[in-house]
PDB file of C-alpha atoms in Angstrom:
ATOM      1  CA  MET U   1     110.080 105.405  79.075  1.00  0.00           C
ATOM      2  CA  LEU U   2     108.117 107.560  76.617  1.00  0.00           C
ATOM      3  CA  ASP U   3     110.277 110.503  77.692  1.00  0.00           C
ATOM      4  CA  ASN U   4     110.323 112.024  74.200  1.00  0.00           C
ATOM      5  CA  LEU U   5     106.533 112.046  74.036  1.00  0.00           C
ATOM      6  CA  THR U   6     106.219 113.559  77.505  1.00  0.00           C
ATOM      7  CA  GLN U   7     108.708 116.338  76.710  1.00  0.00           C
ATOM      8  CA  ARG U   8     107.116 117.109  73.382  1.00  0.00           C
ATOM      9  CA  LEU U   9     103.609 117.309  74.841  1.00  0.00           C
ATOM     10  CA  ALA U  10     104.928 119.540  77.628  1.00  0.00           C
ATOM     11  CA  ARG U  11     106.172 121.989  74.973  1.00  0.00           C
ATOM     12  CA  VAL U  12     102.751 121.982  73.289  1.00  0.00           C
ATOM     13  CA  MET U  13     101.045 122.869  76.550  1.00  0.00           C
ATOM     14  CA  LYS U  14     103.594 125.568  77.306  1.00  0.00           C
ATOM     15  CA  THR U  15     102.785 127.384  74.054  1.00  0.00           C
ATOM     16  CA  LEU U  16      99.056 127.223  74.838  1.00  0.00           C
ATOM     17  CA  ARG U  17      99.524 128.539  78.356  1.00  0.00           C
ATOM     18  CA  GLY U  18      99.730 132.147  77.238  1.00  0.00           C
ATOM     19  CA  GLU U  19      96.469 131.963  75.273  1.00  0.00           C
ATOM     20  CA  ALA U  20      93.294 133.473  76.718  1.00  0.00           C
ATOM     21  CA  ARG U  21      90.983 130.974  75.017  1.00  0.00           C
ATOM     22  CA  LEU U  22      90.883 128.114  72.552  1.00  0.00           C
ATOM     23  CA  THR U  23      90.661 129.202  68.900  1.00  0.00           C
ATOM     24  CA  GLU U  24      90.751 127.392  65.544  1.00  0.00           C
ATOM     25  CA  ASP U  25      94.367 128.485  65.104  1.00  0.00           C
ATOM     26  CA  ASN U  26      95.802 127.502  68.464  1.00  0.00           C
ATOM     27  CA  ILE U  27      93.917 124.169  68.402  1.00  0.00           C
ATOM     28  CA  ALA U  28      95.382 123.464  64.928  1.00  0.00           C
ATOM     29  CA  ASP U  29      98.907 124.397  66.099  1.00  0.00           C
ATOM     30  CA  ALA U  30      98.629 122.235  69.214  1.00  0.00           C
ATOM     31  CA  LEU U  31      97.308 119.236  67.276  1.00  0.00           C
ATOM     32  CA  ARG U  32     100.073 119.504  64.693  1.00  0.00           C
ATOM     33  CA  GLU U  33     102.590 119.175  67.527  1.00  0.00           C
ATOM     34  CA  VAL U  34     100.654 116.347  69.204  1.00  0.00           C
ATOM     35  CA  ARG U  35     100.619 114.488  65.865  1.00  0.00           C
ATOM     36  CA  LEU U  36     104.381 114.909  65.453  1.00  0.00           C
ATOM     37  CA  ALA U  37     104.972 113.858  69.064  1.00  0.00           C
ATOM     38  CA  LEU U  38     103.027 110.625  68.580  1.00  0.00           C
ATOM     39  CA  LEU U  39     104.733 109.825  65.269  1.00  0.00           C
ATOM     40  CA  GLU U  40     108.135 110.405  66.872  1.00  0.00           C
ATOM     41  CA  ALA U  41     107.094 108.035  69.676  1.00  0.00           C
ATOM     42  CA  ASP U  42     106.659 105.398  66.952  1.00  0.00           C
ATOM     43  CA  VAL U  43     102.867 105.193  67.244  1.00  0.00           C
ATOM     44  CA  ALA U  44     101.273 103.618  64.142  1.00  0.00           C
ATOM     45  CA  LEU U  45     100.101 106.242  61.609  1.00  0.00           C
ATOM     46  CA  PRO U  46      96.412 105.126  61.428  1.00  0.00           C
ATOM     47  CA  VAL U  47      96.280 105.258  65.242  1.00  0.00           C
ATOM     48  CA  VAL U  48      97.770 108.785  65.251  1.00  0.00           C
ATOM     49  CA  LYS U  49      95.256 110.015  62.661  1.00  0.00           C
ATOM     50  CA  GLU U  50      92.279 108.676  64.592  1.00  0.00           C
ATOM     51  CA  PHE U  51      93.629 109.968  67.916  1.00  0.00           C
ATOM     52  CA  VAL U  52      94.202 113.495  66.594  1.00  0.00           C
ATOM     53  CA  ALA U  53      90.756 113.525  64.959  1.00  0.00           C
ATOM     54  CA  ARG U  54      89.119 112.619  68.273  1.00  0.00           C
ATOM     55  CA  VAL U  55      91.054 115.261  70.221  1.00  0.00           C
ATOM     56  CA  LYS U  56      90.214 117.855  67.541  1.00  0.00           C
ATOM     57  CA  GLU U  57      86.496 117.038  67.692  1.00  0.00           C
ATOM     58  CA  ARG U  58      86.436 117.348  71.474  1.00  0.00           C
ATOM     59  CA  ALA U  59      88.555 120.526  71.505  1.00  0.00           C
ATOM     60  CA  HIS U  60      86.215 122.229  69.027  1.00  0.00           C
ATOM     61  CA  GLY U  61      83.127 121.043  70.842  1.00  0.00           C
ATOM     62  CA  VAL U  62      84.296 121.973  74.336  1.00  0.00           C
ATOM     63  CA  GLN U  63      82.523 124.793  76.054  1.00  0.00           C
ATOM     64  CA  LEU U  64      85.130 126.963  77.691  1.00  0.00           C
ATOM     65  CA  SER U  65      84.982 126.153  81.329  1.00  0.00           C
ATOM     66  CA  LYS U  66      85.747 129.079  83.563  1.00  0.00           C
ATOM     67  CA  ALA U  67      87.782 126.786  85.757  1.00  0.00           C
ATOM     68  CA  LEU U  68      90.155 125.717  82.996  1.00  0.00           C
ATOM     69  CA  ASN U  69      92.470 127.708  80.792  1.00  0.00           C
ATOM     70  CA  PRO U  70      93.156 126.517  77.189  1.00  0.00           C
ATOM     71  CA  SER U  71      96.253 124.487  78.044  1.00  0.00           C
ATOM     72  CA  GLN U  72      94.446 122.750  80.932  1.00  0.00           C
ATOM     73  CA  GLN U  73      91.520 121.932  78.634  1.00  0.00           C
ATOM     74  CA  ILE U  74      93.745 120.405  75.979  1.00  0.00           C
ATOM     75  CA  ILE U  75      95.702 118.503  78.657  1.00  0.00           C
ATOM     76  CA  LYS U  76      92.444 117.058  79.970  1.00  0.00           C
ATOM     77  CA  ILE U  77      91.243 116.040  76.498  1.00  0.00           C
ATOM     78  CA  VAL U  78      94.613 114.519  75.521  1.00  0.00           C
ATOM     79  CA  ASN U  79      94.809 112.694  78.863  1.00  0.00           C
ATOM     80  CA  ASP U  80      91.267 111.287  78.475  1.00  0.00           C
ATOM     81  CA  GLU U  81      91.891 110.175  74.892  1.00  0.00           C
ATOM     82  CA  LEU U  82      95.296 108.665  75.747  1.00  0.00           C
ATOM     83  CA  THR U  83      93.620 106.659  78.513  1.00  0.00           C
ATOM     84  CA  GLN U  84      91.028 105.361  76.013  1.00  0.00           C
ATOM     85  CA  LEU U  85      93.729 104.613  73.421  1.00  0.00           C
ATOM     86  CA  LEU U  86      95.600 102.531  76.000  1.00  0.00           C
ATOM     87  CA  GLY U  87      92.500 100.512  76.820  1.00  0.00           C
ATOM     88  CA  GLY U  88      90.479 102.670  79.208  1.00  0.00           C
ATOM     89  CA  THR U  89      90.625 100.488  82.303  1.00  0.00           C
ATOM     90  CA  GLN U  90      92.977  97.856  83.644  1.00  0.00           C
ATOM     91  CA  SER U  91      92.349  94.495  81.988  1.00  0.00           C
ATOM     92  CA  LYS U  92      92.680  91.654  84.479  1.00  0.00           C
ATOM     93  CA  LEU U  93      93.556  88.022  83.888  1.00  0.00           C
ATOM     94  CA  THR U  94      90.718  85.575  83.373  1.00  0.00           C
ATOM     95  CA  VAL U  95      90.574  83.106  86.259  1.00  0.00           C
ATOM     96  CA  ALA U  96      89.176  79.606  85.743  1.00  0.00           C
ATOM     97  CA  ASP U  97      85.974  78.712  87.610  1.00  0.00           C
ATOM     98  CA  LYS U  98      87.579  75.340  88.248  1.00  0.00           C
ATOM     99  CA  PRO U  99      91.394  75.452  88.683  1.00  0.00           C
ATOM    100  CA  PRO U 100      93.893  75.392  87.202  1.00  0.00           C
ATOM    101  CA  THR U 101      93.876  78.630  85.206  1.00  0.00           C
ATOM    102  CA  VAL U 102      95.998  77.998  82.104  1.00  0.00           C
ATOM    103  CA  ILE U 103      98.099  80.852  80.710  1.00  0.00           C
ATOM    104  CA  MET U 104      99.939  80.319  77.444  1.00  0.00           C
ATOM    105  CA  LEU U 105     102.776  82.735  76.629  1.00  0.00           C
ATOM    106  CA  VAL U 106     103.490  83.162  72.912  1.00  0.00           C
ATOM    107  CA  GLY U 107     105.702  85.429  70.823  1.00  0.00           C
ATOM    108  CA  LEU U 108     108.758  85.669  68.635  1.00  0.00           C
ATOM    109  CA  GLN U 109     112.211  84.567  69.713  1.00  0.00           C
ATOM    110  CA  GLY U 110     113.967  87.214  71.803  1.00  0.00           C
ATOM    111  CA  ALA U 111     110.802  88.931  73.071  1.00  0.00           C
ATOM    112  CA  GLY U 112     111.516  87.705  76.616  1.00  0.00           C
ATOM    113  CA  LYS U 113     108.910  84.941  77.026  1.00  0.00           C
ATOM    114  CA  THR U 114     110.931  82.669  79.316  1.00  0.00           C
ATOM    115  CA  THR U 115     111.946  85.449  81.717  1.00  0.00           C
ATOM    116  CA  THR U 116     108.386  86.780  81.603  1.00  0.00           C
ATOM    117  CA  ALA U 117     107.043  83.331  82.555  1.00  0.00           C
ATOM    118  CA  GLY U 118     109.141  83.476  85.736  1.00  0.00           C
ATOM    119  CA  LYS U 119     108.182  87.086  86.488  1.00  0.00           C
ATOM    120  CA  LEU U 120     104.486  86.365  85.966  1.00  0.00           C
ATOM    121  CA  GLY U 121     104.687  83.298  88.199  1.00  0.00           C
ATOM    122  CA  SER U 122     106.344  85.380  90.913  1.00  0.00           C
ATOM    123  CA  LEU U 123     103.732  88.154  90.600  1.00  0.00           C
ATOM    124  CA  LEU U 124     100.817  85.704  90.804  1.00  0.00           C
ATOM    125  CA  ARG U 125     102.293  83.915  93.803  1.00  0.00           C
ATOM    126  CA  LYS U 126     102.402  87.255  95.655  1.00  0.00           C
ATOM    127  CA  LYS U 127      98.652  87.426  94.988  1.00  0.00           C
ATOM    128  CA  GLY U 128      98.145  84.078  96.708  1.00  0.00           C
ATOM    129  CA  LYS U 129      98.265  81.823  93.633  1.00  0.00           C
ATOM    130  CA  LYS U 130     100.212  78.567  93.326  1.00  0.00           C
ATOM    131  CA  PRO U 131     101.742  78.591  89.822  1.00  0.00           C
ATOM    132  CA  LEU U 132     103.472  75.812  87.860  1.00  0.00           C
ATOM    133  CA  LEU U 133     105.927  76.905  85.157  1.00  0.00           C
ATOM    134  CA  VAL U 134     106.035  74.675  82.066  1.00  0.00           C
ATOM    135  CA  ALA U 135     109.129  74.457  79.846  1.00  0.00           C
ATOM    136  CA  GLY U 136     107.551  74.081  76.410  1.00  0.00           C
ATOM    137  CA  ASP U 137     110.317  75.626  74.290  1.00  0.00           C
ATOM    138  CA  VAL U 138     112.236  72.563  73.100  1.00  0.00           C
ATOM    139  CA  TYR U 139     114.066  74.279  70.225  1.00  0.00           C
ATOM    140  CA  ARG U 140     116.039  77.150  71.704  1.00  0.00           C
ATOM    141  CA  PRO U 141     119.245  75.931  73.295  1.00  0.00           C
ATOM    142  CA  ALA U 142     119.142  76.368  77.078  1.00  0.00           C
ATOM    143  CA  ALA U 143     115.510  77.603  77.193  1.00  0.00           C
ATOM    144  CA  ILE U 144     114.524  74.697  79.444  1.00  0.00           C
ATOM    145  CA  LYS U 145     117.531  75.224  81.690  1.00  0.00           C
ATOM    146  CA  GLN U 146     116.807  78.963  81.845  1.00  0.00           C
ATOM    147  CA  LEU U 147     113.271  78.320  83.114  1.00  0.00           C
ATOM    148  CA  GLN U 148     114.517  75.772  85.642  1.00  0.00           C
ATOM    149  CA  VAL U 149     117.068  78.267  86.990  1.00  0.00           C
ATOM    150  CA  LEU U 150     114.362  80.936  87.236  1.00  0.00           C
ATOM    151  CA  GLY U 151     112.097  78.489  89.049  1.00  0.00           C
ATOM    152  CA  GLU U 152     114.879  77.755  91.517  1.00  0.00           C
ATOM    153  CA  GLN U 153     115.580  81.446  92.116  1.00  0.00           C
ATOM    154  CA  LEU U 154     111.892  82.160  92.671  1.00  0.00           C
ATOM    155  CA  SER U 155     111.077  78.888  94.502  1.00  0.00           C
ATOM    156  CA  LEU U 156     108.479  78.000  91.867  1.00  0.00           C
ATOM    157  CA  PRO U 157     107.929  74.453  90.560  1.00  0.00           C
ATOM    158  CA  VAL U 158     108.957  73.863  86.921  1.00  0.00           C
ATOM    159  CA  PHE U 159     107.651  71.029  84.756  1.00  0.00           C
ATOM    160  CA  ALA U 160     110.071  69.870  82.034  1.00  0.00           C
ATOM    161  CA  LEU U 161     110.436  66.704  79.939  1.00  0.00           C
ATOM    162  CA  GLY U 162     113.614  67.657  78.097  1.00  0.00           C
ATOM    163  CA  ASP U 163     113.929  68.682  74.449  1.00  0.00           C
ATOM    164  CA  GLN U 164     113.118  65.316  72.837  1.00  0.00           C
ATOM    165  CA  VAL U 165     109.397  65.371  73.697  1.00  0.00           C
ATOM    166  CA  SER U 166     106.885  67.333  71.611  1.00  0.00           C
ATOM    167  CA  PRO U 167     105.649  70.604  73.137  1.00  0.00           C
ATOM    168  CA  VAL U 168     102.056  69.376  72.741  1.00  0.00           C
ATOM    169  CA  GLU U 169     102.825  66.288  74.852  1.00  0.00           C
ATOM    170  CA  ILE U 170     104.667  68.422  77.427  1.00  0.00           C
ATOM    171  CA  ALA U 171     101.627  70.710  77.727  1.00  0.00           C
ATOM    172  CA  ARG U 172      99.274  67.725  78.103  1.00  0.00           C
ATOM    173  CA  LYS U 173     101.365  66.087  80.837  1.00  0.00           C
ATOM    174  CA  ALA U 174     101.874  69.432  82.588  1.00  0.00           C
ATOM    175  CA  MET U 175      98.145  69.534  83.278  1.00  0.00           C
ATOM    176  CA  ASP U 176      98.368  66.198  85.131  1.00  0.00           C
ATOM    177  CA  LYS U 177     101.352  67.526  87.083  1.00  0.00           C
ATOM    178  CA  ALA U 178      99.414  70.655  88.056  1.00  0.00           C
ATOM    179  CA  PHE U 179      96.616  68.506  89.500  1.00  0.00           C
ATOM    180  CA  SER U 180      99.053  66.316  91.429  1.00  0.00           C
ATOM    181  CA  LEU U 181     100.846  69.362  92.913  1.00  0.00           C
ATOM    182  CA  ALA U 182      97.528  71.175  93.553  1.00  0.00           C
ATOM    183  CA  CYS U 183      98.737  74.151  91.479  1.00  0.00           C
ATOM    184  CA  ASP U 184      95.927  76.572  90.614  1.00  0.00           C
ATOM    185  CA  THR U 185      97.770  78.292  87.739  1.00  0.00           C
ATOM    186  CA  VAL U 186      99.763  76.815  84.835  1.00  0.00           C
ATOM    187  CA  ILE U 187     102.079  79.127  82.864  1.00  0.00           C
ATOM    188  CA  ILE U 188     103.281  77.554  79.615  1.00  0.00           C
ATOM    189  CA  ASP U 189     106.441  78.940  78.000  1.00  0.00           C
ATOM    190  CA  THR U 190     106.208  78.165  74.274  1.00  0.00           C
ATOM    191  CA  ALA U 191     108.789  78.282  71.505  1.00  0.00           C
ATOM    192  CA  GLY U 192     109.283  81.329  69.330  1.00  0.00           C
ATOM    193  CA  ARG U 193     110.844  81.739  65.906  1.00  0.00           C
ATOM    194  CA  LEU U 194     112.814  84.579  64.398  1.00  0.00           C
ATOM    195  CA  HIS U 195     109.722  85.349  62.322  1.00  0.00           C
ATOM    196  CA  ILE U 196     106.147  84.093  62.063  1.00  0.00           C
ATOM    197  CA  ASN U 197     105.699  80.917  60.041  1.00  0.00           C
ATOM    198  CA  GLU U 198     103.054  78.229  59.584  1.00  0.00           C
ATOM    199  CA  GLU U 199     105.040  75.604  61.490  1.00  0.00           C
ATOM    200  CA  LEU U 200     105.127  77.803  64.605  1.00  0.00           C
ATOM    201  CA  MET U 201     101.420  78.652  64.369  1.00  0.00           C
ATOM    202  CA  ASP U 202     100.443  74.989  63.847  1.00  0.00           C
ATOM    203  CA  GLU U 203     102.347  73.993  66.980  1.00  0.00           C
ATOM    204  CA  LEU U 204     100.744  76.771  69.028  1.00  0.00           C
ATOM    205  CA  ARG U 205      97.278  75.882  67.727  1.00  0.00           C
ATOM    206  CA  ASN U 206      97.884  72.241  68.719  1.00  0.00           C
ATOM    207  CA  ILE U 207      98.964  73.242  72.252  1.00  0.00           C
ATOM    208  CA  LYS U 208      95.898  75.499  72.480  1.00  0.00           C
ATOM    209  CA  ALA U 209      93.632  72.598  71.458  1.00  0.00           C
ATOM    210  CA  VAL U 210      95.128  70.313  74.134  1.00  0.00           C
ATOM    211  CA  VAL U 211      95.097  72.667  77.152  1.00  0.00           C
ATOM    212  CA  ASN U 212      92.230  75.089  76.307  1.00  0.00           C
ATOM    213  CA  PRO U 213      94.035  78.102  77.808  1.00  0.00           C
ATOM    214  CA  HIS U 214      92.046  80.747  79.660  1.00  0.00           C
ATOM    215  CA  GLU U 215      94.595  83.339  78.544  1.00  0.00           C
ATOM    216  CA  ILE U 216      96.859  83.442  75.495  1.00  0.00           C
ATOM    217  CA  LEU U 217      99.238  86.319  76.175  1.00  0.00           C
ATOM    218  CA  LEU U 218     101.506  87.632  73.445  1.00  0.00           C
ATOM    219  CA  VAL U 219     104.885  88.829  74.709  1.00  0.00           C
ATOM    220  CA  VAL U 220     106.301  91.682  72.583  1.00  0.00           C
ATOM    221  CA  ASP U 221     109.475  93.708  72.949  1.00  0.00           C
ATOM    222  CA  ALA U 222     108.828  97.485  73.136  1.00  0.00           C
ATOM    223  CA  MET U 223     112.230  98.093  71.535  1.00  0.00           C
ATOM    224  CA  THR U 224     110.982  96.626  68.223  1.00  0.00           C
ATOM    225  CA  GLY U 225     108.580  99.563  67.779  1.00  0.00           C
ATOM    226  CA  GLN U 226     106.106  99.233  64.910  1.00  0.00           C
ATOM    227  CA  ASP U 227     107.199  95.615  64.334  1.00  0.00           C
ATOM    228  CA  ALA U 228     105.626  94.722  67.692  1.00  0.00           C
ATOM    229  CA  VAL U 229     102.263  95.924  66.351  1.00  0.00           C
ATOM    230  CA  THR U 230     102.640  93.895  63.131  1.00  0.00           C
ATOM    231  CA  VAL U 231     103.526  90.810  65.188  1.00  0.00           C
ATOM    232  CA  ALA U 232     100.488  91.384  67.432  1.00  0.00           C
ATOM    233  CA  GLU U 233      98.199  91.622  64.382  1.00  0.00           C
ATOM    234  CA  SER U 234      99.598  88.378  62.944  1.00  0.00           C
ATOM    235  CA  PHE U 235      99.375  86.372  66.178  1.00  0.00           C
ATOM    236  CA  ASN U 236      95.870  87.641  66.831  1.00  0.00           C
ATOM    237  CA  GLY U 237      94.738  86.751  63.320  1.00  0.00           C
ATOM    238  CA  GLU U 238      96.369  83.303  63.290  1.00  0.00           C
ATOM    239  CA  LEU U 239      95.934  82.158  66.876  1.00  0.00           C
ATOM    240  CA  GLY U 240      93.626  84.573  68.670  1.00  0.00           C
ATOM    241  CA  ILE U 241      95.217  86.291  71.658  1.00  0.00           C
ATOM    242  CA  ASP U 242      93.572  87.575  74.826  1.00  0.00           C
ATOM    243  CA  GLY U 243      96.094  90.259  75.709  1.00  0.00           C
ATOM    244  CA  LEU U 244      99.694  91.394  75.580  1.00  0.00           C
ATOM    245  CA  ILE U 245     102.703  91.715  77.816  1.00  0.00           C
ATOM    246  CA  VAL U 246     105.043  94.481  76.644  1.00  0.00           C
ATOM    247  CA  THR U 247     108.630  93.935  77.796  1.00  0.00           C
ATOM    248  CA  LYS U 248     111.621  96.311  77.959  1.00  0.00           C
ATOM    249  CA  LEU U 249     109.338  99.332  78.153  1.00  0.00           C
ATOM    250  CA  ASP U 250     111.832 101.076  80.428  1.00  0.00           C
ATOM    251  CA  GLY U 251     114.503 100.855  77.733  1.00  0.00           C
ATOM    252  CA  ASP U 252     112.501 102.530  74.990  1.00  0.00           C
ATOM    253  CA  ALA U 253     112.112 106.295  75.061  1.00  0.00           C
ATOM    254  CA  ARG U 254     109.536 106.039  72.262  1.00  0.00           C
ATOM    255  CA  GLY U 255     107.295 103.187  73.451  1.00  0.00           C
ATOM    256  CA  GLY U 256     104.883 103.510  70.520  1.00  0.00           C
ATOM    257  CA  ALA U 257     104.028  99.805  70.651  1.00  0.00           C
ATOM    258  CA  VAL U 258     102.228 100.136  73.964  1.00  0.00           C
ATOM    259  CA  LEU U 259     100.222 103.062  72.538  1.00  0.00           C
ATOM    260  CA  SER U 260      99.291 101.268  69.298  1.00  0.00           C
ATOM    261  CA  VAL U 261      98.477  97.628  70.015  1.00  0.00           C
ATOM    262  CA  LYS U 262      95.054  98.051  71.652  1.00  0.00           C
ATOM    263  CA  ALA U 263      93.800 100.259  68.813  1.00  0.00           C
ATOM    264  CA  VAL U 264      95.185  97.947  66.113  1.00  0.00           C
ATOM    265  CA  THR U 265      94.322  94.519  67.564  1.00  0.00           C
ATOM    266  CA  GLY U 266      91.460  95.302  69.937  1.00  0.00           C
ATOM    267  CA  ARG U 267      93.381  93.306  72.570  1.00  0.00           C
ATOM    268  CA  PRO U 268      94.524  94.983  75.800  1.00  0.00           C
ATOM    269  CA  VAL U 269      97.995  95.251  77.269  1.00  0.00           C
ATOM    270  CA  LYS U 270      97.709  93.332  80.566  1.00  0.00           C
ATOM    271  CA  PHE U 271     101.251  93.611  81.942  1.00  0.00           C
ATOM    272  CA  VAL U 272     104.420  95.615  81.265  1.00  0.00           C
ATOM    273  CA  GLY U 273     108.012  94.646  81.964  1.00  0.00           C
ATOM    274  CA  MET U 274     109.976  97.515  83.470  1.00  0.00           C
ATOM    275  CA  GLY U 275     113.495  96.133  83.837  1.00  0.00           C
ATOM    276  CA  GLU U 276     115.676  93.094  84.375  1.00  0.00           C
ATOM    277  CA  LYS U 277     114.790  92.362  87.999  1.00  0.00           C
ATOM    278  CA  LEU U 278     112.541  89.371  88.604  1.00  0.00           C
ATOM    279  CA  ASP U 279     109.892  91.547  90.240  1.00  0.00           C
ATOM    280  CA  ALA U 280     109.954  94.021  87.334  1.00  0.00           C
ATOM    281  CA  LEU U 281     106.606  93.015  85.865  1.00  0.00           C
ATOM    282  CA  GLU U 282     103.530  95.007  86.765  1.00  0.00           C
ATOM    283  CA  PRO U 283      99.847  95.108  85.815  1.00  0.00           C
ATOM    284  CA  PHE U 284      99.165  97.716  83.155  1.00  0.00           C
ATOM    285  CA  HIS U 285      96.954 100.658  84.182  1.00  0.00           C
ATOM    286  CA  PRO U 286      95.986 102.830  81.162  1.00  0.00           C
ATOM    287  CA  ASP U 287      94.968 105.804  83.321  1.00  0.00           C
ATOM    288  CA  ARG U 288      98.271 105.805  85.241  1.00  0.00           C
ATOM    289  CA  MET U 289     100.291 105.502  82.033  1.00  0.00           C
ATOM    290  CA  ALA U 290      98.370 108.376  80.435  1.00  0.00           C
ATOM    291  CA  SER U 291      98.830 110.670  83.441  1.00  0.00           C
ATOM    292  CA  ARG U 292     102.526 109.725  83.619  1.00  0.00           C
ATOM    293  CA  ILE U 293     102.894 110.872  79.997  1.00  0.00           C
TER     294      ILE U 293
END
């Protein structure tokens, strides 16, 4: 994950290591490389420009600390700015004052929503929650069955009414089921499409109106690169999202999506998927990700 960016930044720091102090020239050289590294990592161009401008401003304004050599200073500045770019601090899920907390998972087909629903349910149960998974994707063949199998594997209850009932009705009745089972969290798996269209958005808006979700989380696939950012912009504009879950981050050496979405949409990444295993979903910590890079 983000290996290319890490290696490239390491080379930048190596060239600075021999310098006695920061100068206009070595700052310019370092920033040129940082810019290229971010572009290669598939970070959106406007985000790269703003990031480099901020690092440049801080590098020029920094008073040379006796404790830090030039490469350490640039590392610190880049690390701080990366942390801010990724959201600054960990963004936690909103929890309802009066249960259940309703989480609606949205996204395009193939992003990994159904699997993510199971993983999120498993993660929340480990934190003492009692989740109900809701099979609201009535269009994709086997989506309902997939969620039921996941529920069985994870010993989580799944609410399904088959594929002949409208997703809005399924969501409405799922709320009643949650009350009867005393579940404090409802995770709704919704349908995706191959691309964004009005029909999809109308359906999602109708589900939103019925269940009043505390969290609408957009699931995006890191492997789709810049497209993930475009999708995030569209969903946020059309539906209003509260955060993102970035899947398949372990499979993408570039990972630019995770570095771009907060800056572009203003919405934080809340969780990242790091593999196929059912426990391979973890809360997203911007500071840890930045220091890992």
